[in-house]
Amino acid sequence: SESLDGNWTKAAEVRARLKEIIAAALQRGALVVIMRPNALVLTVLETESPKLKEQGVELVPISRLAL
């Protein structure tokens, strides 16, 4: 699993980490990412969501994966 946790102060920092995570997910075929949502991360995820969908990336809560 990967983490999107951090003491982010800039959207560019979150985007850079997100880019790393997406590259790993695409390489592996799937990836579980742990995060504690905060306003900045949620804003970046919302903004980047259309681009992620174009790449075939789907963000889902863990509850959707757990049995």
PDB file of C-alpha atoms in Angstrom:
ATOM      1  CA  SER A   1       0.000   0.000   0.000  1.00  0.00           C
ATOM      2  CA  GLU A   2       0.981   3.630  -0.432  1.00  0.00           C
ATOM      3  CA  SER A   3       0.190   6.711   1.597  1.00  0.00           C
ATOM      4  CA  LEU A   4      -1.159  10.111   0.677  1.00  0.00           C
ATOM      5  CA  ASP A   5      -0.643  11.358   4.218  1.00  0.00           C
ATOM      6  CA  GLY A   6       1.648  14.252   4.858  1.00  0.00           C
ATOM      7  CA  ASN A   7       1.927  17.751   6.159  1.00  0.00           C
ATOM      8  CA  TRP A   8       1.086  19.235   2.809  1.00  0.00           C
ATOM      9  CA  THR A   9       1.081  22.999   2.501  1.00  0.00           C
ATOM     10  CA  LYS A  10       0.914  23.304  -1.288  1.00  0.00           C
ATOM     11  CA  ALA A  11      -1.279  21.665  -3.897  1.00  0.00           C
ATOM     12  CA  ALA A  12       1.818  21.036  -6.030  1.00  0.00           C
ATOM     13  CA  GLU A  13       3.210  18.782  -3.283  1.00  0.00           C
ATOM     14  CA  VAL A  14       0.020  16.737  -3.196  1.00  0.00           C
ATOM     15  CA  ARG A  15      -0.084  16.523  -7.007  1.00  0.00           C
ATOM     16  CA  ALA A  16       3.542  15.326  -7.124  1.00  0.00           C
ATOM     17  CA  ARG A  17       2.831  12.562  -4.585  1.00  0.00           C
ATOM     18  CA  LEU A  18      -0.405  11.669  -6.367  1.00  0.00           C
ATOM     19  CA  LYS A  19       1.516  11.350  -9.637  1.00  0.00           C
ATOM     20  CA  GLU A  20       3.927   8.888  -7.981  1.00  0.00           C
ATOM     21  CA  ILE A  21       1.046   6.891  -6.558  1.00  0.00           C
ATOM     22  CA  ILE A  22      -0.809   6.757  -9.884  1.00  0.00           C
ATOM     23  CA  ALA A  23       2.334   5.587 -11.680  1.00  0.00           C
ATOM     24  CA  ALA A  24       2.703   2.761  -9.144  1.00  0.00           C
ATOM     25  CA  ALA A  25      -0.988   1.837  -9.471  1.00  0.00           C
ATOM     26  CA  LEU A  26      -0.813   1.718 -13.257  1.00  0.00           C
ATOM     27  CA  GLN A  27       2.352  -0.370 -13.133  1.00  0.00           C
ATOM     28  CA  ARG A  28       0.896  -2.850 -10.610  1.00  0.00           C
ATOM     29  CA  GLY A  29      -2.647  -2.879 -11.953  1.00  0.00           C
ATOM     30  CA  ALA A  30      -4.166  -1.903  -8.595  1.00  0.00           C
ATOM     31  CA  LEU A  31      -3.072  -0.168  -5.433  1.00  0.00           C
ATOM     32  CA  VAL A  32      -4.471   0.536  -1.986  1.00  0.00           C
ATOM     33  CA  VAL A  33      -3.681   4.057  -0.807  1.00  0.00           C
ATOM     34  CA  ILE A  34      -4.032   5.117   2.800  1.00  0.00           C
ATOM     35  CA  MET A  35      -4.896   8.725   3.519  1.00  0.00           C
ATOM     36  CA  ARG A  36      -6.278  10.945   6.192  1.00  0.00           C
ATOM     37  CA  PRO A  37      -8.341  13.393   4.200  1.00  0.00           C
ATOM     38  CA  ASN A  38      -7.823  17.073   4.718  1.00  0.00           C
ATOM     39  CA  ALA A  39      -9.136  20.041   2.770  1.00  0.00           C
ATOM     40  CA  LEU A  40      -6.065  20.387   0.551  1.00  0.00           C
ATOM     41  CA  VAL A  41      -5.877  16.696  -0.402  1.00  0.00           C
ATOM     42  CA  LEU A  42      -9.609  16.511  -1.063  1.00  0.00           C
ATOM     43  CA  THR A  43      -9.473  19.634  -3.243  1.00  0.00           C
ATOM     44  CA  VAL A  44      -6.595  18.208  -5.292  1.00  0.00           C
ATOM     45  CA  LEU A  45      -8.344  14.847  -5.664  1.00  0.00           C
ATOM     46  CA  GLU A  46     -11.525  16.568  -6.818  1.00  0.00           C
ATOM     47  CA  THR A  47      -9.594  18.709  -9.309  1.00  0.00           C
ATOM     48  CA  GLU A  48      -7.542  15.797 -10.619  1.00  0.00           C
ATOM     49  CA  SER A  49     -10.430  13.319 -10.762  1.00  0.00           C
ATOM     50  CA  PRO A  50     -11.273  13.867 -14.466  1.00  0.00           C
ATOM     51  CA  LYS A  51      -7.617  13.315 -15.443  1.00  0.00           C
ATOM     52  CA  LEU A  52      -7.452  10.194 -13.305  1.00  0.00           C
ATOM     53  CA  LYS A  53     -10.559   8.770 -14.962  1.00  0.00           C
ATOM     54  CA  GLU A  54      -9.004   9.399 -18.385  1.00  0.00           C
ATOM     55  CA  GLN A  55      -6.030   7.304 -17.236  1.00  0.00           C
ATOM     56  CA  GLY A  56      -8.351   4.504 -16.142  1.00  0.00           C
ATOM     57  CA  VAL A  57      -7.871   5.214 -12.435  1.00  0.00           C
ATOM     58  CA  GLU A  58     -10.842   4.872 -10.130  1.00  0.00           C
ATOM     59  CA  LEU A  59     -10.805   6.132  -6.552  1.00  0.00           C
ATOM     60  CA  VAL A  60     -12.995   4.107  -4.207  1.00  0.00           C
ATOM     61  CA  PRO A  61     -13.363   3.906  -0.431  1.00  0.00           C
ATOM     62  CA  ILE A  62     -11.919   0.846   1.264  1.00  0.00           C
ATOM     63  CA  SER A  63     -15.437  -0.139   2.319  1.00  0.00           C
ATOM     64  CA  ARG A  64     -16.174  -0.853  -1.329  1.00  0.00           C
ATOM     65  CA  LEU A  65     -13.291  -3.339  -1.452  1.00  0.00           C
ATOM     66  CA  ALA A  66     -13.683  -5.012   1.936  1.00  0.00           C
ATOM     67  CA  LEU A  67     -15.878  -8.026   2.340  1.00  0.00           C
TER      68      LEU A  67
END
